[in-house]
Structures are given as C-alpha cells and as structure tokens.
PDB file of C-alpha atoms in Angstrom:
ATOM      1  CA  UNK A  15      -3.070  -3.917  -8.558  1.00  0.00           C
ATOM      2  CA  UNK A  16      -0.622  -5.528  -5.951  1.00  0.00           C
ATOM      3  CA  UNK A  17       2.038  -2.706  -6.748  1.00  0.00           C
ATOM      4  CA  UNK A  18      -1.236   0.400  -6.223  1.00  0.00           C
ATOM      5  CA  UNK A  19      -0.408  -0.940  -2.707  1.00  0.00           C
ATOM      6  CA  UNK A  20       3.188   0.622  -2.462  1.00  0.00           C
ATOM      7  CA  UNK A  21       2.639   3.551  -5.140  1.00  0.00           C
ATOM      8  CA  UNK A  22      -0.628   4.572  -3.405  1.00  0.00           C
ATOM      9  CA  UNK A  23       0.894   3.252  -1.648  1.00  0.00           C
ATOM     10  CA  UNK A  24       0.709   3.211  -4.958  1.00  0.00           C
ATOM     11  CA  UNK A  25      -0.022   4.607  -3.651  1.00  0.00           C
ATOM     12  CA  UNK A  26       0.834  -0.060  -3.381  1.00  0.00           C
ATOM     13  CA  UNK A  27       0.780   0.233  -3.755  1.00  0.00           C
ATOM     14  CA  UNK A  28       2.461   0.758  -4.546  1.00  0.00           C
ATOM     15  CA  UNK A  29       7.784  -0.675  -6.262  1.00  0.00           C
ATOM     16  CA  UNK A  30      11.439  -2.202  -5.043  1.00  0.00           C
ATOM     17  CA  UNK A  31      13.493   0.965  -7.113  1.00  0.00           C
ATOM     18  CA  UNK A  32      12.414   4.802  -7.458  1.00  0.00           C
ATOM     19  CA  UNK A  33      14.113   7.451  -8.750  1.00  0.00           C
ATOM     20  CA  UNK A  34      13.076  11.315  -8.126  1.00  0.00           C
ATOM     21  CA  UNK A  35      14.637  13.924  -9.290  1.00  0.00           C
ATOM     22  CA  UNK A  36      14.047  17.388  -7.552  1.00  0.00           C
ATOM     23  CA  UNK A  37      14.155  17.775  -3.622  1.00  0.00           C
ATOM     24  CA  UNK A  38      16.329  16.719  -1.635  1.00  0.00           C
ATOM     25  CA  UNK A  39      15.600  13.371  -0.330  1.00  0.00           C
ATOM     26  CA  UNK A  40      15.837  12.221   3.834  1.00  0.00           C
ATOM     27  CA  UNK A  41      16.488   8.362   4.516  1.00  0.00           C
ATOM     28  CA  UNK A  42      13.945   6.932   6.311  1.00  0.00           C
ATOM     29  CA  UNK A  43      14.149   7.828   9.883  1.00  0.00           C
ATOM     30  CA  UNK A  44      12.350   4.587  11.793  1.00  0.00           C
ATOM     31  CA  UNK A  45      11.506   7.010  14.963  1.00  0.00           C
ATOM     32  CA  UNK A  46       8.943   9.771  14.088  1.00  0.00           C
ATOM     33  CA  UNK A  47       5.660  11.491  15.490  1.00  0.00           C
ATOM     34  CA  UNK A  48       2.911  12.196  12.649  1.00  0.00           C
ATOM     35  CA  UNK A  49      -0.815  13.879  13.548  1.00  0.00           C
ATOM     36  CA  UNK A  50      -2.252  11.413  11.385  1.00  0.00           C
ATOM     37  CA  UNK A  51      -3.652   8.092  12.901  1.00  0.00           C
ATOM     38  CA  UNK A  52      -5.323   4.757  11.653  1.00  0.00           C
ATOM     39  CA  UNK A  53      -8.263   3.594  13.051  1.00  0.00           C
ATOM     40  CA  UNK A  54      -8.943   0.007  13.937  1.00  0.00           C
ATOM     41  CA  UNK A  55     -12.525  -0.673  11.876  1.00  0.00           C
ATOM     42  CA  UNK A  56     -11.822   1.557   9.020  1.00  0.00           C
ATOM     43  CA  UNK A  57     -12.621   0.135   5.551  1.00  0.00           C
ATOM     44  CA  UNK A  58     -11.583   1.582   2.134  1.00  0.00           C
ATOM     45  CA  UNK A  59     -13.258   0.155  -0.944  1.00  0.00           C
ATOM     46  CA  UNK A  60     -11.202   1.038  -4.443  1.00  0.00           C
ATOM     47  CA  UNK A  61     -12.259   0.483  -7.944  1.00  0.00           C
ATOM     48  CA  UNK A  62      -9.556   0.551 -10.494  1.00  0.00           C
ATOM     49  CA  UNK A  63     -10.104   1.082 -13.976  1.00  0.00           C
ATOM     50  CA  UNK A  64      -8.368   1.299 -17.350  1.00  0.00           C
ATOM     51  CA  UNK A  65     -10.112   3.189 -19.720  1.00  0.00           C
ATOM     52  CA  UNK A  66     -13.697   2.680 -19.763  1.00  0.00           C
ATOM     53  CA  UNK A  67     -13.076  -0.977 -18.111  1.00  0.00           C
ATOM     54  CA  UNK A  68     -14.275  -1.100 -14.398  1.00  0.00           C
ATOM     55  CA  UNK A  69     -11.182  -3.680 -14.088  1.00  0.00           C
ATOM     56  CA  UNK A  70     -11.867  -4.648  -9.892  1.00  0.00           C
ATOM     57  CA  UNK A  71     -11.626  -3.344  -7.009  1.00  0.00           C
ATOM     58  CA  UNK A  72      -9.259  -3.041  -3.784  1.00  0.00           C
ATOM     59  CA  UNK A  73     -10.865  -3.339   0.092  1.00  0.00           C
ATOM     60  CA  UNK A  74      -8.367  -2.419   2.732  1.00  0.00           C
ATOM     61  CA  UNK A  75      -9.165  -2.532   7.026  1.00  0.00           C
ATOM     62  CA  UNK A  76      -7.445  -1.865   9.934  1.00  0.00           C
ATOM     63  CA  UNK A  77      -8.180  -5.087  11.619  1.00  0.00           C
ATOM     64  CA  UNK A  78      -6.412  -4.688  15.419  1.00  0.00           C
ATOM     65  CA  UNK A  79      -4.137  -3.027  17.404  1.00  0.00           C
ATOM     66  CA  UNK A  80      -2.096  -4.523  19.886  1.00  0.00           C
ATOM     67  CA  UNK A  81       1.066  -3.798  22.080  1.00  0.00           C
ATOM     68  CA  UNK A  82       4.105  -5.940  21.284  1.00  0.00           C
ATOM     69  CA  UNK A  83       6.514  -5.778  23.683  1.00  0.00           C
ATOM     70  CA  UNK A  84       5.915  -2.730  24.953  1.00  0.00           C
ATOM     71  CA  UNK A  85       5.207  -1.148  21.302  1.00  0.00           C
ATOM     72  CA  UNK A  86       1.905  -0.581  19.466  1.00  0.00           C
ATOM     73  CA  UNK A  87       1.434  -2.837  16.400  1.00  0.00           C
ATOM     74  CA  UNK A  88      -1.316  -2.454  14.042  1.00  0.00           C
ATOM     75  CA  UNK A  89      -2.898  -5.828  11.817  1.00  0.00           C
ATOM     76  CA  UNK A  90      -4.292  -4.729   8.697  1.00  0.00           C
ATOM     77  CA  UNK A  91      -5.747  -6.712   5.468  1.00  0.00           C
ATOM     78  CA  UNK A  92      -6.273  -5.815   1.983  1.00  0.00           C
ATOM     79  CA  UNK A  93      -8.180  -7.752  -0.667  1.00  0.00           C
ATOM     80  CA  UNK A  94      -7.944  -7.357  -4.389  1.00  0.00           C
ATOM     81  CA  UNK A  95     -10.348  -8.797  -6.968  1.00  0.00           C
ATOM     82  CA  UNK A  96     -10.374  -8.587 -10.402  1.00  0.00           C
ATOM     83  CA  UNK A  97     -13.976  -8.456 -12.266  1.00  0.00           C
ATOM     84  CA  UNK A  98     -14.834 -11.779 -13.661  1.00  0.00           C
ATOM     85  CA  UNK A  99     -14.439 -11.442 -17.911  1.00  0.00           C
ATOM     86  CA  UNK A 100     -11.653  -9.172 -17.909  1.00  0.00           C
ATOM     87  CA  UNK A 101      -9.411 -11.193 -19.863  1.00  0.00           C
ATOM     88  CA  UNK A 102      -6.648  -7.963 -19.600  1.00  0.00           C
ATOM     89  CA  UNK A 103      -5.894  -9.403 -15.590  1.00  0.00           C
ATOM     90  CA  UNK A 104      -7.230 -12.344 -13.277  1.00  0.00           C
ATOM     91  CA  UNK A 105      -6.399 -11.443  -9.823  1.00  0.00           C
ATOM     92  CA  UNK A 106      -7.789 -12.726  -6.361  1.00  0.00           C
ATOM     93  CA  UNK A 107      -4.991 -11.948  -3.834  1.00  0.00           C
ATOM     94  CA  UNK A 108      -5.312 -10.928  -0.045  1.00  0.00           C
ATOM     95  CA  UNK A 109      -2.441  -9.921   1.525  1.00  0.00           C
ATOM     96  CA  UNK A 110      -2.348  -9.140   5.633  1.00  0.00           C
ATOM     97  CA  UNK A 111       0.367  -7.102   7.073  1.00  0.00           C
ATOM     98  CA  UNK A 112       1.412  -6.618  11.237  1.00  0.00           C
ATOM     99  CA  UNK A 113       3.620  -3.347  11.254  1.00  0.00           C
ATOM    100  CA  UNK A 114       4.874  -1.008  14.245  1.00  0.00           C
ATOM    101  CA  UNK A 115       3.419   2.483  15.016  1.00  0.00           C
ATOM    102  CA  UNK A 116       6.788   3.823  13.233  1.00  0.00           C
ATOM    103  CA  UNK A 117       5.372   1.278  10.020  1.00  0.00           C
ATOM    104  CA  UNK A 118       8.049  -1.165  10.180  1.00  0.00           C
ATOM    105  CA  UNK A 119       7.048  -4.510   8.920  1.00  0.00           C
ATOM    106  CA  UNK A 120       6.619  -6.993  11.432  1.00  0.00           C
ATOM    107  CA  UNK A 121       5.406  -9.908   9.765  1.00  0.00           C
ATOM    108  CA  UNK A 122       3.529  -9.943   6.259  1.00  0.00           C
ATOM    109  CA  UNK A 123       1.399 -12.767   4.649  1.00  0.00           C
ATOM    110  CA  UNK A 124       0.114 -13.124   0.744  1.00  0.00           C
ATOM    111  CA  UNK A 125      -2.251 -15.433  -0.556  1.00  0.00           C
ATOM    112  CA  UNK A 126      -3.231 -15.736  -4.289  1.00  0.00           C
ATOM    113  CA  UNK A 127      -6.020 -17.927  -5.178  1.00  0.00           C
ATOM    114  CA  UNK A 128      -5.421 -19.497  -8.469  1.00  0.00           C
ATOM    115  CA  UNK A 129      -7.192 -22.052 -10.130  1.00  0.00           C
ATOM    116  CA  UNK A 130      -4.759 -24.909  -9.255  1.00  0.00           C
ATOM    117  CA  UNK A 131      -5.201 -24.046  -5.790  1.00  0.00           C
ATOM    118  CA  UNK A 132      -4.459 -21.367  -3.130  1.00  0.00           C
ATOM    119  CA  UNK A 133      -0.768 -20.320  -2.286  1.00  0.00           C
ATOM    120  CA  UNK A 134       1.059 -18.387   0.290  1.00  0.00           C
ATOM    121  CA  UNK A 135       4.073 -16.029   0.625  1.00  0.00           C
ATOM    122  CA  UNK A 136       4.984 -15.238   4.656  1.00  0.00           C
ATOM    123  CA  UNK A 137       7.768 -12.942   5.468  1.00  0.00           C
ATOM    124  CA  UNK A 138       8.623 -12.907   9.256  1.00  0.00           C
ATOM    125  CA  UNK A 139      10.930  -9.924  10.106  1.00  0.00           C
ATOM    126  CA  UNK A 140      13.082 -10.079  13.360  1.00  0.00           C
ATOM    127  CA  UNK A 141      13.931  -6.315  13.956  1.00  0.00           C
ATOM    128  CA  UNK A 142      16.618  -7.337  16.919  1.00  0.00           C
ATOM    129  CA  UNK A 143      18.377  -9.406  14.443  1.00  0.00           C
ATOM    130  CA  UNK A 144      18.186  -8.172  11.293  1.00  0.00           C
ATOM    131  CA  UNK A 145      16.525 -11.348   9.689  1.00  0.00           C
ATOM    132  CA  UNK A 146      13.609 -11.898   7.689  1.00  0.00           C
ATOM    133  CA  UNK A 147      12.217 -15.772   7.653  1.00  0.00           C
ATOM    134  CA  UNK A 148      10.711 -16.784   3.917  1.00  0.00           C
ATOM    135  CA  UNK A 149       8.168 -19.545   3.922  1.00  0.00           C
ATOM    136  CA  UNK A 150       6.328 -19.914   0.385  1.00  0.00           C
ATOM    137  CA  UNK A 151       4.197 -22.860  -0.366  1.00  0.00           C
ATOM    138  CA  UNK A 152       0.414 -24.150  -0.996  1.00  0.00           C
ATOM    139  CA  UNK A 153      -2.516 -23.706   1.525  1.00  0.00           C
ATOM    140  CA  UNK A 154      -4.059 -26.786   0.713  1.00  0.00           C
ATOM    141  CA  UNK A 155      -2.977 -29.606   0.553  1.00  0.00           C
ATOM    142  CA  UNK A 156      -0.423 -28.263   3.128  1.00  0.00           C
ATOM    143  CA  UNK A 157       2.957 -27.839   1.544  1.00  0.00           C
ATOM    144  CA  UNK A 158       5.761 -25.656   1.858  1.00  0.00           C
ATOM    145  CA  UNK A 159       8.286 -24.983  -1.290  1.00  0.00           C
ATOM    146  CA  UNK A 160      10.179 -22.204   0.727  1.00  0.00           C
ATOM    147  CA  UNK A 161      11.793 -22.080   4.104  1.00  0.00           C
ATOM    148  CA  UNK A 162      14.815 -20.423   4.710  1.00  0.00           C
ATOM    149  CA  UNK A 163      16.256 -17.059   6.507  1.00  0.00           C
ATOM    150  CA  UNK A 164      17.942 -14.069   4.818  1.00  0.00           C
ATOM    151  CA  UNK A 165      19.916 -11.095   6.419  1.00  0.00           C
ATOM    152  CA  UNK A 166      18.813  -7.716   6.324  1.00  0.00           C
ATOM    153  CA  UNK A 167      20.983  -4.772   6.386  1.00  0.00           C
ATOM    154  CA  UNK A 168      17.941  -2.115   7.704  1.00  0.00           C
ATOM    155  CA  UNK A 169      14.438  -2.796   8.957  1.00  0.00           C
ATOM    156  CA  UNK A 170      12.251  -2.935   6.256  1.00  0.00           C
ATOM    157  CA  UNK A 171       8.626  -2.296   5.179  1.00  0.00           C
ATOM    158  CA  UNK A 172       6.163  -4.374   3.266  1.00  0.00           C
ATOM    159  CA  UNK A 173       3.683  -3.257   0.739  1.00  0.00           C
ATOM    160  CA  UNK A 174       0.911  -2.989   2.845  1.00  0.00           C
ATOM    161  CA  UNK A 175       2.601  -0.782   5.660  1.00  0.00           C
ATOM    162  CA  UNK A 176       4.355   1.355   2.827  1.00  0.00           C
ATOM    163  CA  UNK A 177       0.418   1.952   2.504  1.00  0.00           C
ATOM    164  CA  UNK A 178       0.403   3.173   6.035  1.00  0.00           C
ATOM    165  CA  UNK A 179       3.479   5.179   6.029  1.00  0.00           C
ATOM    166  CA  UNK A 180       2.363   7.324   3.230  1.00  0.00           C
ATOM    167  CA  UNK A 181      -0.525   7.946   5.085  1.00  0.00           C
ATOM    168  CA  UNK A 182       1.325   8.982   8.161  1.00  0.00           C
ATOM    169  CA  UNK A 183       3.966  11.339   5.900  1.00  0.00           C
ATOM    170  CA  UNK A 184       0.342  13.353   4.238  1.00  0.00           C
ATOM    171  CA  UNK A 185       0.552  16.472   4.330  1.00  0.00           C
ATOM    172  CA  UNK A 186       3.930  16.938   5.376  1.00  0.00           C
ATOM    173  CA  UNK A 187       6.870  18.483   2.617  1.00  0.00           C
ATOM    174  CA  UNK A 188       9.098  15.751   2.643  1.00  0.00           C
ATOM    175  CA  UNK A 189      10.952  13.708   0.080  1.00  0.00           C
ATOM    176  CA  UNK A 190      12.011  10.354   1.629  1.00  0.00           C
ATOM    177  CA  UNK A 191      13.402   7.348   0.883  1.00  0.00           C
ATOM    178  CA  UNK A 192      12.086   4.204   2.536  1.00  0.00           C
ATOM    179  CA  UNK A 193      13.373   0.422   2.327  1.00  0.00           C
ATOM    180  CA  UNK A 194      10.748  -1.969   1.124  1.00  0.00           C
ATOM    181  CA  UNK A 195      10.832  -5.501   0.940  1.00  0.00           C
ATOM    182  CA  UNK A 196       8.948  -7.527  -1.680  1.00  0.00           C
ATOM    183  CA  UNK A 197       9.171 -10.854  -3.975  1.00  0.00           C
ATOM    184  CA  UNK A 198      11.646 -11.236  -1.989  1.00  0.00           C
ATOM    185  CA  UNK A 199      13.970  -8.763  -2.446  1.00  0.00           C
ATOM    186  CA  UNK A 200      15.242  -5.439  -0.709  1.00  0.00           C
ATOM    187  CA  UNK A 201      14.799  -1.919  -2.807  1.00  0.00           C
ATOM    188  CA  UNK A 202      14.340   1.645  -1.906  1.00  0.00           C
ATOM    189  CA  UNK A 203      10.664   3.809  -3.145  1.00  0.00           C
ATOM    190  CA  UNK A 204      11.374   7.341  -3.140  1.00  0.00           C
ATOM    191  CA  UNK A 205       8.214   9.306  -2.638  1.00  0.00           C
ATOM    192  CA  UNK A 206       7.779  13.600  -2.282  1.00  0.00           C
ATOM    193  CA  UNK A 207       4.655  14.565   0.317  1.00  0.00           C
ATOM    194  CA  UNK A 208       2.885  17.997  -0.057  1.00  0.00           C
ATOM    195  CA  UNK A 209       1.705  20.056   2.613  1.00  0.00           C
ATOM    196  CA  UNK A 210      -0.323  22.334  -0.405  1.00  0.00           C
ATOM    197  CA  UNK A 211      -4.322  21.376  -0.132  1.00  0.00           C
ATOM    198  CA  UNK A 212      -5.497  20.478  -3.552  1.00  0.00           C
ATOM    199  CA  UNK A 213      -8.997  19.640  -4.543  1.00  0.00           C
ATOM    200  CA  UNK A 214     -10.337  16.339  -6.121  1.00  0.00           C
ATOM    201  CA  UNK A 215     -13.226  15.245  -7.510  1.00  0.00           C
ATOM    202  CA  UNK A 216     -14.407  11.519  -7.433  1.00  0.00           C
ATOM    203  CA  UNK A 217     -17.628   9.560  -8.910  1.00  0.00           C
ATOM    204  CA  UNK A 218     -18.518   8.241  -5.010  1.00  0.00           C
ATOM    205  CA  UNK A 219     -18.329  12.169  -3.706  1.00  0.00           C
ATOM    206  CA  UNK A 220     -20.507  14.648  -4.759  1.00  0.00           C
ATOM    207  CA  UNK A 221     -18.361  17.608  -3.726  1.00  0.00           C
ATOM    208  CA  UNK A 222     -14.930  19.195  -4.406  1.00  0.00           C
ATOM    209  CA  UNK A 223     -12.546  17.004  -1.573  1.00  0.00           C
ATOM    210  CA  UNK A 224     -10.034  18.403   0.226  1.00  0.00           C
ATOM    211  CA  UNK A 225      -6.589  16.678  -0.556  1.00  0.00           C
ATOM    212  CA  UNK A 226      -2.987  17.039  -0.413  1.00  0.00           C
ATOM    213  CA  UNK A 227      -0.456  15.279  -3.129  1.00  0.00           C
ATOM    214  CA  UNK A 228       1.586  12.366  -3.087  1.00  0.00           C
ATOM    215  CA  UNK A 229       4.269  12.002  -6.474  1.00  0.00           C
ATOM    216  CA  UNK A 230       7.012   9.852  -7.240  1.00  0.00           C
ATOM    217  CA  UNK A 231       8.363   8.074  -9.808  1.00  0.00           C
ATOM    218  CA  UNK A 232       9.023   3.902  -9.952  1.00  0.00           C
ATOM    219  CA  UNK A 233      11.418   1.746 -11.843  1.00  0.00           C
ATOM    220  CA  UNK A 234       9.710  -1.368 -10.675  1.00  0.00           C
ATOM    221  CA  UNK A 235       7.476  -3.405 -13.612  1.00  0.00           C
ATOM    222  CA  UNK A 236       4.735  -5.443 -12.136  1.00  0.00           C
ATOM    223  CA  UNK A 237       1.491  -6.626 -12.943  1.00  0.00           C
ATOM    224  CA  UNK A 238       0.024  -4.655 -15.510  1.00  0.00           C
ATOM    225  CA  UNK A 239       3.431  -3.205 -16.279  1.00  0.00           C
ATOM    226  CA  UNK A 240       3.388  -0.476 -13.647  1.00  0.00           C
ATOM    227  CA  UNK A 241       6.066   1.902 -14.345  1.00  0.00           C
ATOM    228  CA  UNK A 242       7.211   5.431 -14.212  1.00  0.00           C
ATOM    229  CA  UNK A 243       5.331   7.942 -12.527  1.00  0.00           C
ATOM    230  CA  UNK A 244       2.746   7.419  -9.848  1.00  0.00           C
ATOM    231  CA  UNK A 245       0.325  10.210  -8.139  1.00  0.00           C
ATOM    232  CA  UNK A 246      -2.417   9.775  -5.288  1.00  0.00           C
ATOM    233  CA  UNK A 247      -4.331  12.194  -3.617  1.00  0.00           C
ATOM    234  CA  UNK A 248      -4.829  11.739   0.878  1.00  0.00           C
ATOM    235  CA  UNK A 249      -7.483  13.563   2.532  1.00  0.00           C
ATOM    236  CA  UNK A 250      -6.114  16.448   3.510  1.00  0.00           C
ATOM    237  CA  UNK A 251      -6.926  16.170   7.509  1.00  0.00           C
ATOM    238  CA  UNK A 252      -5.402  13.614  10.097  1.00  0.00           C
ATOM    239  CA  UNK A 253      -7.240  10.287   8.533  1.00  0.00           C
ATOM    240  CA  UNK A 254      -4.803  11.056   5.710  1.00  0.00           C
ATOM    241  CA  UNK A 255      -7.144   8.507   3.415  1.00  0.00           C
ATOM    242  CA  UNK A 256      -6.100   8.056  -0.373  1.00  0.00           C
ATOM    243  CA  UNK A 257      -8.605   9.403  -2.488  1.00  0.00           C
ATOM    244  CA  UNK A 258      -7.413   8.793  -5.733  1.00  0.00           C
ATOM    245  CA  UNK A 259      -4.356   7.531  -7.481  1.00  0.00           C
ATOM    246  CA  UNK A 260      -3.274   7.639 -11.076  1.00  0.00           C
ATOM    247  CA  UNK A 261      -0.922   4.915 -11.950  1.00  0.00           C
ATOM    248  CA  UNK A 262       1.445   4.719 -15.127  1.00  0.00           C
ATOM    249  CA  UNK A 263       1.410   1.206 -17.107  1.00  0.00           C
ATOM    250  CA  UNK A 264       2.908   0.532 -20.810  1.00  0.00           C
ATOM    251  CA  UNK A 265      -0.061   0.794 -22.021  1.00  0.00           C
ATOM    252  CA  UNK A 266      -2.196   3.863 -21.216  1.00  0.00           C
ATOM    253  CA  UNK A 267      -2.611   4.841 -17.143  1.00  0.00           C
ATOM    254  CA  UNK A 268      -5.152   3.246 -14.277  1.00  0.00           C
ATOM    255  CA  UNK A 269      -6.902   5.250 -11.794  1.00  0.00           C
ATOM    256  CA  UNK A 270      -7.948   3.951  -8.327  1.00  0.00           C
ATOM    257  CA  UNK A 271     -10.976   5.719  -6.919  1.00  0.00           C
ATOM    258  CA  UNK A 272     -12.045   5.350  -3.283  1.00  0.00           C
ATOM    259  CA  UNK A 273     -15.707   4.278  -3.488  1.00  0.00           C
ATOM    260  CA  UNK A 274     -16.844   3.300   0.088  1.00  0.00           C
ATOM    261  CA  UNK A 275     -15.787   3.756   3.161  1.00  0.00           C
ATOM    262  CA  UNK A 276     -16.628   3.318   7.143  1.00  0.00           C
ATOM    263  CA  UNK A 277     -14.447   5.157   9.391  1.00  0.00           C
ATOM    264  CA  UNK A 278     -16.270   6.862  12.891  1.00  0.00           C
ATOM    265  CA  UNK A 279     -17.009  10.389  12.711  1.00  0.00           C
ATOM    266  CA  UNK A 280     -14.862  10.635   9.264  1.00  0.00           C
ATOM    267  CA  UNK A 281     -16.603  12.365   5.685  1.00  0.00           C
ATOM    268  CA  UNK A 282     -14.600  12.971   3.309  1.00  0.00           C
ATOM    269  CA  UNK A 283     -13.184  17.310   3.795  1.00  0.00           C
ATOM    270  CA  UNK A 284     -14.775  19.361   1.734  1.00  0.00           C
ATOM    271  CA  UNK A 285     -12.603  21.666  -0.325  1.00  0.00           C
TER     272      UNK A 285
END
C-alpha cells in the first residue's frame, strides 16, 4: 500500500524506476502553473482490496498551508492500515510530507508501528544545497540508527507529494518524468496524464463519475510485489481527486476505491 502512494500516486503511490513506452516524455520542469488546487481540510478515505479481501484502507489530509520563505508549502498526512486477520499483509504506517506549491519535497517523515515498537524514517531536503539529511531510528525508547547527509543531483519528490503532483498534472496530456526519492534512494516514475474525460463507477458513488486517466508503468517491487503497470482515475474538474486505481502485483491486481471524503463545496462530477 506504501507504493499506491507514488503509482496513484500509485497512484503511491505510488516506484524509484518507470519505463513508458509511447509519448514523448518532458523532464520534470520544477516551475509550473496547474488549475488544480489542494485544499487544506480535505480528507480521502481508500479501501484496497485483492480479490474479494477488503485488505485496509488508506486516509490522506491536507493538514496546513504555510509560506516558507516567501513560498507556499503545503503539510499533508496519510495513514495506512491493514485489516486485522489478513495474514496476506500487516501494515500500520503514517507517513507526513511538507512539499512546495511546485511539489518539491521539503521534508518527509515515516513511521511504522510494529510490534517491537514504533520506528521512524525522516528525510530533510535542503533545495539551496542540494542535500537531503537521513535520520532513521526508534520513537520510543528514543534512538537513532541513522544520521548522516547525502548529495542530490536535482530536487526531488517524496511519495506523498508525487501524490500531489499527479493531482496537479490531471487532466493535462503530458508524459513526464519526475525524480522521486524513497528508501533512500534517487529514481525517476514516468507517468502519461489525459486530458480525455472518462467515466467510473465506484461502490461509495451511486452515479457514473466524471474522470480523466492516469497510466504508467513501474519497475519498482514493493510490498505486495507491486510491479508493472499502474492506472488511477482523478476527478475530472480542478480538485483533481483519485477515484480509483488499479495496481499490478505478482499475484493477481489491487484496486483502491475512494470511499469517503470531506472537501467544501466538492461532490464527486457526474459523468
């Protein structure tokens, strides 16, 4: 579920290495104006499942927005559970993420509570210098395993604002290539927008939604064995909210269904 974030992220959703083969693809261009816009309150509530297996679900907000020297940051927080009895995964992971209005990662934190304890994974990314600080270690007790600085040769994203900077690409026709960083190492995600409205039918909606297409295809095996192709499915208006995602794994596909939400004045468009 951690890589839905860089694939839906994915979509992350969903991870480091993507090949697609078909349009030609733009580097990532850390300056850019999109329509779309993400609004501090919102709340997305996923459920993934496999099969006929409700396996958890995914809760995402926009916590704050702030101006950081002179540029508008955004704080947002995701939480992933796994349903208690599924022996197929055991996840309990939050991860927070403070990125720039262009998406860049500013600073991203990951805790996964295990039964030994909870632990924590902080990147801290110095855009001026082209450095990213590592600190990995356990929450409690306090104890840090990891502390140490590695050069970057680009700004990077994180999982959680590659979440937010497919949003912002929706409904554009663009295929781009965008730096990530992750488990602690640098990689490219290639993913192809659509400007085409689609429609999209989900259990939580009782209507036809209007949506436009994300696709790409990832290299990167992760939990669950995410691989290969990835599709989601944003809202085709300026929220740009993922309504769906089907994710390939070595054994079979998951899909990740948006099931709740709270954003002001926002229904999901109806095709």
């Amino acid at each position: 579920m951690r890589s839905f974030l860089i694939s839906l992220i994915g979509l992350l959703i969903w991870m480091t290495t993507a090949a697609y083969s078909g349009e030609p693809v733009r580097e990532y261009a850390f300056s850019f104006s999109s329509p779309n816009d993400f609004s501090v309150g919102e709340y997305l509530k996923y459920v993934v499942k496999y099969s006929y297996l409700n396996l958890g679900t995914i809760e995402i907000r926009v916590v704050s927005k702030t101006n950081i020297q002179g540029k508008r940051h955004y704080k947002a927080k995701a939480t992933m559970d796994s349903h208690k009895g599924i022996g197929l995964v055991n996840l309990h992971q939050v991860y927070e993420s403070t990125f720039a209005q262009d998406c860049a990662s500013a600073f991203f934190r990951g805790l996964d509570k295990k039964d030994n304890g909870e632990f924590f994974t902080d990147y801290t990314f110095n855009r001026s210098s082209g450095k990213v600080l590592i600190k990995k270690g356990k929450v409690s007790p306090p104890e840090v395993y990891t502390n140490e600085t590695r050069s970057l040769d680009t700004v990077m994203l994180d999982g959680l604002s590659l979440f937010f900077y497919a949003r912002a690409w929706s409904g554009s026709d663009k295929s781009v290539r965008v730096p990530v960083y992750i488990v602690e190492k640098k990689g490219l995600t290639l993913l192809q927008f659509s400007s085409k409205k689609e429609k999209i039918e989900v259990d939580a909606i009782d209507y036809p939604v209007a949506v436009n297409r994300l696709s790409g295809r990832n290299e990167f095996v992760s939990i669950l064995g995410l691989t290969g192709k990835f599709e989601g499915w944003f809202s085709a208006d300026n929220a740009a909210i993922p309504i769906a995602a089907n994710l390939k794994i070595d054994l079979g596909s998951i899909r990740i269904e948006l099931k709740e939400w709270k954003r002001n004045g926002w229904n999901p468009p109806k095709y």
